[in-house]
CSV table of C-alpha atoms and ligand atoms in Angstrom, one decimal:
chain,number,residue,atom,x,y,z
A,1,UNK,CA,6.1,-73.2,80.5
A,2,UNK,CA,8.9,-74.0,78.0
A,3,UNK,CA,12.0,-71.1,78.5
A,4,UNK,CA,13.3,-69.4,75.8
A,5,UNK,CA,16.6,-70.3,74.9
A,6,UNK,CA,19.1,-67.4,75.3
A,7,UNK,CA,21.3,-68.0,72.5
A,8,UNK,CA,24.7,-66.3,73.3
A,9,UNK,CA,26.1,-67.9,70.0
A,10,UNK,CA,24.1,-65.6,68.3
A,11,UNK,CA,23.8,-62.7,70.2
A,12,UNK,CA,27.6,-62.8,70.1
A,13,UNK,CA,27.9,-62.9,66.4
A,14,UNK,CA,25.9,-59.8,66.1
A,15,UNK,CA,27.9,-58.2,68.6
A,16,UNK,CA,31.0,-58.9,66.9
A,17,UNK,CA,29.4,-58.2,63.5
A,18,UNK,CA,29.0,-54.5,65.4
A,19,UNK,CA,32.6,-54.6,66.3
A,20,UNK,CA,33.9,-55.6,62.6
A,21,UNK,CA,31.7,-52.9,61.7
A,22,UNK,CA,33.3,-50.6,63.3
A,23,UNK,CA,36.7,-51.6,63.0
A,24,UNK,CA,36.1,-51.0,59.4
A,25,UNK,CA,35.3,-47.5,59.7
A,26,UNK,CA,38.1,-47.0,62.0
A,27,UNK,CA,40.7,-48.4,59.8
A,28,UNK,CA,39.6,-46.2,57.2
A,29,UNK,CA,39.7,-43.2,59.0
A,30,UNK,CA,43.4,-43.6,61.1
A,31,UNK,CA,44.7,-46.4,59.0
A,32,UNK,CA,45.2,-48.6,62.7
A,33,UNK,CA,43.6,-51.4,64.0
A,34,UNK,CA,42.8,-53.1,67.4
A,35,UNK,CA,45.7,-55.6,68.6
A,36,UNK,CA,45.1,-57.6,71.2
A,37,UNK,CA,48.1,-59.6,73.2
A,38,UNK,CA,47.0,-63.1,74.8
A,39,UNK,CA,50.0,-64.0,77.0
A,40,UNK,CA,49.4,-68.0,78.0
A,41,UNK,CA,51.7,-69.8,80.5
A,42,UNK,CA,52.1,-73.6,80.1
A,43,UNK,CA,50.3,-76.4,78.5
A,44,UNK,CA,46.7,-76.2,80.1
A,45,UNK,CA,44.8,-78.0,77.0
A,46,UNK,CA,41.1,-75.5,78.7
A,47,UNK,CA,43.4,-72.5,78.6
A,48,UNK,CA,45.1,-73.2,74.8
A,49,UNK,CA,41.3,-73.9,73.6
A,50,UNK,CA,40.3,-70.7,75.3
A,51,UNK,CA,43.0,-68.6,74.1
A,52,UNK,CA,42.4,-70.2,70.3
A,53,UNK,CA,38.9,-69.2,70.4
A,54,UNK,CA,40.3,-65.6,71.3
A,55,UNK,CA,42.5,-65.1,68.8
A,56,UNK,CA,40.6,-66.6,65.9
A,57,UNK,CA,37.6,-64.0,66.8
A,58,UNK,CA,40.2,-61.0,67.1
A,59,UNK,CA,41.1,-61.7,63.6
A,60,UNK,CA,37.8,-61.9,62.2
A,61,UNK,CA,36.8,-58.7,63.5
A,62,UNK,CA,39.7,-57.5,61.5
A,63,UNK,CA,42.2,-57.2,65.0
A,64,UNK,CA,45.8,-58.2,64.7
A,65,UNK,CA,46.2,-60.5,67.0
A,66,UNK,CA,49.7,-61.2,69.3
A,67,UNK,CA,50.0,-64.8,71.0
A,68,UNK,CA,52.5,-65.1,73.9
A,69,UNK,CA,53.4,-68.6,74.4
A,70,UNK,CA,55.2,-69.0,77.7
A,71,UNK,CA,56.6,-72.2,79.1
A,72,UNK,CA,55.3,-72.9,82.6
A,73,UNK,CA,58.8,-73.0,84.5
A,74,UNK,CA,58.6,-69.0,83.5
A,75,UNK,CA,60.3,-67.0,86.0
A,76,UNK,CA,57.7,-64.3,87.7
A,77,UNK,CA,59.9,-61.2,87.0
A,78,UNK,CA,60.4,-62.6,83.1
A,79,UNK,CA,56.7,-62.7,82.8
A,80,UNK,CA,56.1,-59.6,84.3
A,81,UNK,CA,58.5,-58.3,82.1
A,82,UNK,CA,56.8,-60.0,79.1
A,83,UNK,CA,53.4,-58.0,80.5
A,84,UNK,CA,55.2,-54.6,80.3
A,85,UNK,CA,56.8,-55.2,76.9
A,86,UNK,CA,53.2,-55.1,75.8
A,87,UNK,CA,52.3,-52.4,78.0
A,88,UNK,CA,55.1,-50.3,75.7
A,89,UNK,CA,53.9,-51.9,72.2
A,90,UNK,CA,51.7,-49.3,70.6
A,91,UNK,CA,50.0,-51.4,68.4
A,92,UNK,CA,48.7,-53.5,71.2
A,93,UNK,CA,45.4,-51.9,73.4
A,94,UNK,CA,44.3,-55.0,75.1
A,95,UNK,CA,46.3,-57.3,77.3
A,96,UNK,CA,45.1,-60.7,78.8
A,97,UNK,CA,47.0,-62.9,80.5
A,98,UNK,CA,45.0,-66.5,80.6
A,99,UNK,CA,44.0,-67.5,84.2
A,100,UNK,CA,44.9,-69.7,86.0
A,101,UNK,CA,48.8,-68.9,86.1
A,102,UNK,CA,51.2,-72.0,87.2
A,103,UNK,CA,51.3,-72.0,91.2
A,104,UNK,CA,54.9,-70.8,91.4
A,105,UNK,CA,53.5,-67.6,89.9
A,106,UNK,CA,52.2,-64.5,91.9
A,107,UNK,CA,49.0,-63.5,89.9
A,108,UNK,CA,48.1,-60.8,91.5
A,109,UNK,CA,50.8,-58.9,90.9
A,110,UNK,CA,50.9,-60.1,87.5
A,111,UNK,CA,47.7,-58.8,87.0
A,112,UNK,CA,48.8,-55.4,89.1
A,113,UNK,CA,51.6,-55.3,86.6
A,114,UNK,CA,48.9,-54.7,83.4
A,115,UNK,CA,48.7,-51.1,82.0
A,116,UNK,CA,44.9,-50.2,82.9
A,117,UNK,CA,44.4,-48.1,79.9
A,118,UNK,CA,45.1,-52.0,78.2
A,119,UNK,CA,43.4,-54.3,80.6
A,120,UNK,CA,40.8,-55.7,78.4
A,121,UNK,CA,40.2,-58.5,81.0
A,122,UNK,CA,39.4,-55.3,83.5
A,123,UNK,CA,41.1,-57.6,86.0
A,124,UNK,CA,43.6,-54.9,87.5
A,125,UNK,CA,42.6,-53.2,90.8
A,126,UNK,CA,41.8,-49.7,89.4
A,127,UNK,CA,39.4,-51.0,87.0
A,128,UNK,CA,37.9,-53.6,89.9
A,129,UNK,CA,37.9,-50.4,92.0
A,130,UNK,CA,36.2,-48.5,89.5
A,131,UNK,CA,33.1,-50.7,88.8
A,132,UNK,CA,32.5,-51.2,92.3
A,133,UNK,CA,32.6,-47.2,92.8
A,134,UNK,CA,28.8,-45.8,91.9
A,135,UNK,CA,28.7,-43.4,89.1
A,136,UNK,CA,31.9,-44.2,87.4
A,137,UNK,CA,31.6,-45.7,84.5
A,138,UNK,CA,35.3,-47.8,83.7
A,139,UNK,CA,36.8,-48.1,80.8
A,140,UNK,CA,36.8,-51.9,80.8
A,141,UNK,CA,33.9,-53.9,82.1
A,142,UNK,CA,34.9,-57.3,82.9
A,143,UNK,CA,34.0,-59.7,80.1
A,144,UNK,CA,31.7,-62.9,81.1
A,145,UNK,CA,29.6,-60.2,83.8
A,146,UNK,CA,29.5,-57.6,81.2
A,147,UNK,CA,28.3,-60.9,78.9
A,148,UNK,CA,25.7,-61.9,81.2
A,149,UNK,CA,24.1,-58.2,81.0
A,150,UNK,CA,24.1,-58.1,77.7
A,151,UNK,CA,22.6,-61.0,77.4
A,152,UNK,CA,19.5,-60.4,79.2
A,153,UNK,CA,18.9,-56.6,77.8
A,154,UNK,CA,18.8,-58.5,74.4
A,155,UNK,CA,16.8,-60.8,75.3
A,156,UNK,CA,14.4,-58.4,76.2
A,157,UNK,CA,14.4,-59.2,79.8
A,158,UNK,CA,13.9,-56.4,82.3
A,159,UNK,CA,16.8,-55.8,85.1
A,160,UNK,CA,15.5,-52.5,86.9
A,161,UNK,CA,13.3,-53.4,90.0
A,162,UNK,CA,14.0,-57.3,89.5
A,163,UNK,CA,15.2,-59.4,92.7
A,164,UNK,CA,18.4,-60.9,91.4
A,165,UNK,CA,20.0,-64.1,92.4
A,166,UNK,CA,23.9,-64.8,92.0
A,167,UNK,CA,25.1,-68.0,92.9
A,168,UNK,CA,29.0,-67.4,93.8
A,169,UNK,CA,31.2,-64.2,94.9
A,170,UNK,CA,34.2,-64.8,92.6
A,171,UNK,CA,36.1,-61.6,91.7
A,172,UNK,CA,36.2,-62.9,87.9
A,173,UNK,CA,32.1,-63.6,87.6
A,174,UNK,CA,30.2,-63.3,91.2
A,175,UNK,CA,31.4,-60.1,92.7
A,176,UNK,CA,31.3,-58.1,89.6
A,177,UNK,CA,28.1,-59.4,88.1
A,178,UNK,CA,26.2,-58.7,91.2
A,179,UNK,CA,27.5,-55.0,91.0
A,180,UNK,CA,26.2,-54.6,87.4
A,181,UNK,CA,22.8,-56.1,88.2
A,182,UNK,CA,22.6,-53.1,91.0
A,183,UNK,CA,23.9,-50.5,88.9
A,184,UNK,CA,21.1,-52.0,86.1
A,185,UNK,CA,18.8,-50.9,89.3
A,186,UNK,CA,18.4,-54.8,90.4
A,187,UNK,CA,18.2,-55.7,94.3
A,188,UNK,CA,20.6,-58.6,94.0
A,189,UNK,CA,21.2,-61.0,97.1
A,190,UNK,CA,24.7,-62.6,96.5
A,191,UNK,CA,24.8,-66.8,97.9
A,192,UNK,CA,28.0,-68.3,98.0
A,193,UNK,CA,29.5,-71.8,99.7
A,194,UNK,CA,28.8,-70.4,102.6
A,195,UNK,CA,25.3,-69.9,102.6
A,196,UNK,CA,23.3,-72.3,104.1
A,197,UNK,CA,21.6,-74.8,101.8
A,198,UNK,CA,18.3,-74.1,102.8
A,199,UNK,CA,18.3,-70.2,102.8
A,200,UNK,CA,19.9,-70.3,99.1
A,201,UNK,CA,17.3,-72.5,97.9
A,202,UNK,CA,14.7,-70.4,99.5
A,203,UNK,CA,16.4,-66.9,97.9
A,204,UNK,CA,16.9,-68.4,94.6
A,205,UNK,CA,13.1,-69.4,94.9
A,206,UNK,CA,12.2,-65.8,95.4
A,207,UNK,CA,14.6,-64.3,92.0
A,208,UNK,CA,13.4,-63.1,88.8
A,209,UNK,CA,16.8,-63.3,87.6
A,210,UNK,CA,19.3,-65.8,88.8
A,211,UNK,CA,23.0,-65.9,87.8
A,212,UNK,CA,24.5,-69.4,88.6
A,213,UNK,CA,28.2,-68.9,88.6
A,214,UNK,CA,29.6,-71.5,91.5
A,215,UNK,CA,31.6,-74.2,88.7
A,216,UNK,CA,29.5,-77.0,90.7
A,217,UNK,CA,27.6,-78.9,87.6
A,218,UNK,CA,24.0,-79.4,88.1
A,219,UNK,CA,23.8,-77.3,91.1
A,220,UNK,CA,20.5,-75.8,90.7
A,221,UNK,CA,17.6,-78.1,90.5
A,222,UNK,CA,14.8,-77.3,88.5
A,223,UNK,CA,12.5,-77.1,91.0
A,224,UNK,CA,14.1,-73.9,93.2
A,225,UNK,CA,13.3,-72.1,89.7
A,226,UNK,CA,10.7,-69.7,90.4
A,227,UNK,CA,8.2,-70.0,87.0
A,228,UNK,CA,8.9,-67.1,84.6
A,229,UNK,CA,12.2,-66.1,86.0
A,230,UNK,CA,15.2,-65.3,83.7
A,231,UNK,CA,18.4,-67.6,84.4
A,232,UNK,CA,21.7,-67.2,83.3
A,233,UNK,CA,24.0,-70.2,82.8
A,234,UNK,CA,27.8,-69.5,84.1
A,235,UNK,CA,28.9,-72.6,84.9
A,236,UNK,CA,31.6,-74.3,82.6
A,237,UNK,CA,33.2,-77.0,84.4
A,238,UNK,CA,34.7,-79.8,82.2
A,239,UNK,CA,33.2,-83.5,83.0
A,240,UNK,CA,34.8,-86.5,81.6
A,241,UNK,CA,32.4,-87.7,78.8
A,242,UNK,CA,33.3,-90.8,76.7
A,243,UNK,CA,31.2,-90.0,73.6
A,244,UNK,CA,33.0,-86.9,73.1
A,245,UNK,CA,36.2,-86.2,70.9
A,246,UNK,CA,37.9,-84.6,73.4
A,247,UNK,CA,36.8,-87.0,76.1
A,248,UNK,CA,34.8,-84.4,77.7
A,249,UNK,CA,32.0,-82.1,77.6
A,250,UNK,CA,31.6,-78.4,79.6
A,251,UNK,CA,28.5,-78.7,82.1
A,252,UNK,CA,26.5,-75.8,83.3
A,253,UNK,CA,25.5,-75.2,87.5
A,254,UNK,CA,22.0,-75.8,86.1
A,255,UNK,CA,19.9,-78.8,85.6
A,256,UNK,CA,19.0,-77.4,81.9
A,257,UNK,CA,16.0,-79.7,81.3
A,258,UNK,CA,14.3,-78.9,84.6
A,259,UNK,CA,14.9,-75.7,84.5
A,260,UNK,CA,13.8,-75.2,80.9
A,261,UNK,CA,10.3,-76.1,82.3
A,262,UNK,CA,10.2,-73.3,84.6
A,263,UNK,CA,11.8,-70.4,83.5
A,264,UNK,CA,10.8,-67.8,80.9
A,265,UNK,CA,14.4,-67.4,79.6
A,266,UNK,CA,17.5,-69.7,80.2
A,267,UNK,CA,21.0,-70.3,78.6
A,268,UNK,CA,22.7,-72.5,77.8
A,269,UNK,CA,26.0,-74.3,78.5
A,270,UNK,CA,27.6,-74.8,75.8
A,271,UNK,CA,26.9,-72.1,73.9
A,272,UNK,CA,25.6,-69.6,76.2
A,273,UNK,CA,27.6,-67.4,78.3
A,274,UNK,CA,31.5,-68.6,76.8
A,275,UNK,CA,30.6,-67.0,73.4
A,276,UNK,CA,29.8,-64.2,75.2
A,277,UNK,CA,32.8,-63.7,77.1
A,278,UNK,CA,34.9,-64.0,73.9
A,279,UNK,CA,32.6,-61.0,72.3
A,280,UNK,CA,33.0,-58.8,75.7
A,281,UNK,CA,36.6,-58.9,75.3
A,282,UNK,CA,36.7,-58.0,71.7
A,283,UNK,CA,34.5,-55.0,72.8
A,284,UNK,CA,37.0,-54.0,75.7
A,285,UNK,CA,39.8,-54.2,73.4
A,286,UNK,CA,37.7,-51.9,70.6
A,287,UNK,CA,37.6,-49.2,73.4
A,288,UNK,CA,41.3,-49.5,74.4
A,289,UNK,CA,41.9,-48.8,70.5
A,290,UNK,CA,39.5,-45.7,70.2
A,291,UNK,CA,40.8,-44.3,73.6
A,292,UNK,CA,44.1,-44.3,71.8
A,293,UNK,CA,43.3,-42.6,68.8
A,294,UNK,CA,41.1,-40.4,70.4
A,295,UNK,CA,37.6,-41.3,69.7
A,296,UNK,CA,36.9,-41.3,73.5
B,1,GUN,N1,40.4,-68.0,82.8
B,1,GUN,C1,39.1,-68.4,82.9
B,1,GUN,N2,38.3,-67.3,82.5
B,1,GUN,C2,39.1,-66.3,82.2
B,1,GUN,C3,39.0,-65.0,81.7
B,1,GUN,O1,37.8,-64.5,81.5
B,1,GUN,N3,40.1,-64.3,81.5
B,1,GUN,C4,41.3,-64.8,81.7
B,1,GUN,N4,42.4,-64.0,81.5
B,1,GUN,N5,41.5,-66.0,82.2
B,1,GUN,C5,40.4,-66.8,82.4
């Protein structure tokens, strides 16, 4: 068996082609569209990619887009005043702060300090609280879960009644896709750095779908893959790599070409889950904008 590649590229360009869509008819009905604010702390040369990435997308889904540039000696009551600023800026209905902050910095209460109705990372505690609550539906799903999701319906792969694997209990990927998997009807089995090496191998043996999101390149071997399963690529930890540019590539938690031979469907890293994440946003940030002129 050779898997399927799960193109997140493209599924993510028709997802924002959706969103420019709609933005279009928006516009021409309240004469207003999306803004989203990226505040970014510091010189991290991952985070400045990340946030570039962001913004160019905003604009061609036709957002207007608000960079924050923020030197890393930043004071924590000067950001957090920089966060409600943005809170009070009506043409702004999505917030992100880039992750990670500088150490001095309290991120928590950074993040506690986002307007919810604007937190298009759904990183504050009432939109964490939210998804984790069954039959709520937030306004805000967090982006690289919500990606992962998507992903799979598009691909045509069934969630309901599926064992699902996720490797890693992060609150940014691990935590929260596990709960979507469930409230897609999944019975998901969360292993972490904890778990021991045997029992994970053993559960991610047993998965329809697995969900590698531990940042530990090449992780999963091949062979733990059981054949036909569905598995989802989070991993994007940069590895120093000569023959690239930027002297280094992003590597995956999966061993692609072995696991290419077993699975039905796999993604992959680059070009998997990241566009993904970029498109999820852009969504979050299209529902802060119709919540404020009423269209929900
Ligand atoms: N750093 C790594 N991933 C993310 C993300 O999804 N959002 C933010 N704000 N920071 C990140």
């Amino acid at each position: 068996m050779t898997a399927t590649i799960v193109d997140g590229k493209s599924i993510a360009q028709d997802i924002r082609n959706e969103i420019k869509a709609e933005v279009d008819a928006l516009n021409a009905k309240h004469s207003k569209v999306p803004g989203l604010a990226a505040i970014i702390v510091g010189e991290r040369k991952d985070s400045q990619t990340y946030v570039r990435l962001k913004h160019k997308a905003a604009e061609e889904c036709g957002f207007v887009s608000f960079n924050v540039e923020l030197p890393e000696a930043i004071a924590q009551e000067d950001l957090e005043a920089k966060v409600r600023e943005l809170n009070e800026n009506p043409d702004c209905h999505g917030i992100i702060v880039q992750l990670p902050l500088p150490s001095h910095i309290d991120e928590k209460k950074i993040l506690d300090t986002i307007n919810p109705e604007k937190d298009a990372d759904a990183l504050h505690p009432i939109n964490i609280g939210r998804l984790h609550c069954k039959g709520d539906t937030p306004l805000f799903l967090p982006c690289t879960p919500a990606g992962v999701i998507e992903m799979l319906k598009r691909s045509g792969v069934t969630i309901a009644g599926k064992r699902a694997v996720v490797l890693g209990r992060s609150n940014i990927v691990g935590a929260p896709v596990a709960t979507l998997l469930m409230k897609e009807n999944a019975t998901v089995t969360i292993v972490h750095s904890a778990t021991p090496k045997d029992m994970l191998v053993e559960l991610v043996g047993s998965a329809d779908i697995v969900i590698a999101a531990m940042g530990s390149p090449g992780f999963v071997q091949g062979e733990w893959i059981k054949k036909g399963a569905a598995v989802i690529d989070v991993g994007t930890t940069p590895v120093d790599d000569a023959t690239k540019k930027a002297g280094y590539r992003l590597a995956g938690d999966v061993c692609f070409n072995e696991a290419k031979e077993r699975a039905a469907y796999l993604s992959p890293v680059p070009g998997g889950v990241g566009p993904m994440t970029i498109a999820m946003l852009l969504k979050n940030t299209l529902q802060g904008f119709k919540k404020n002129v009423g269209e929900i």
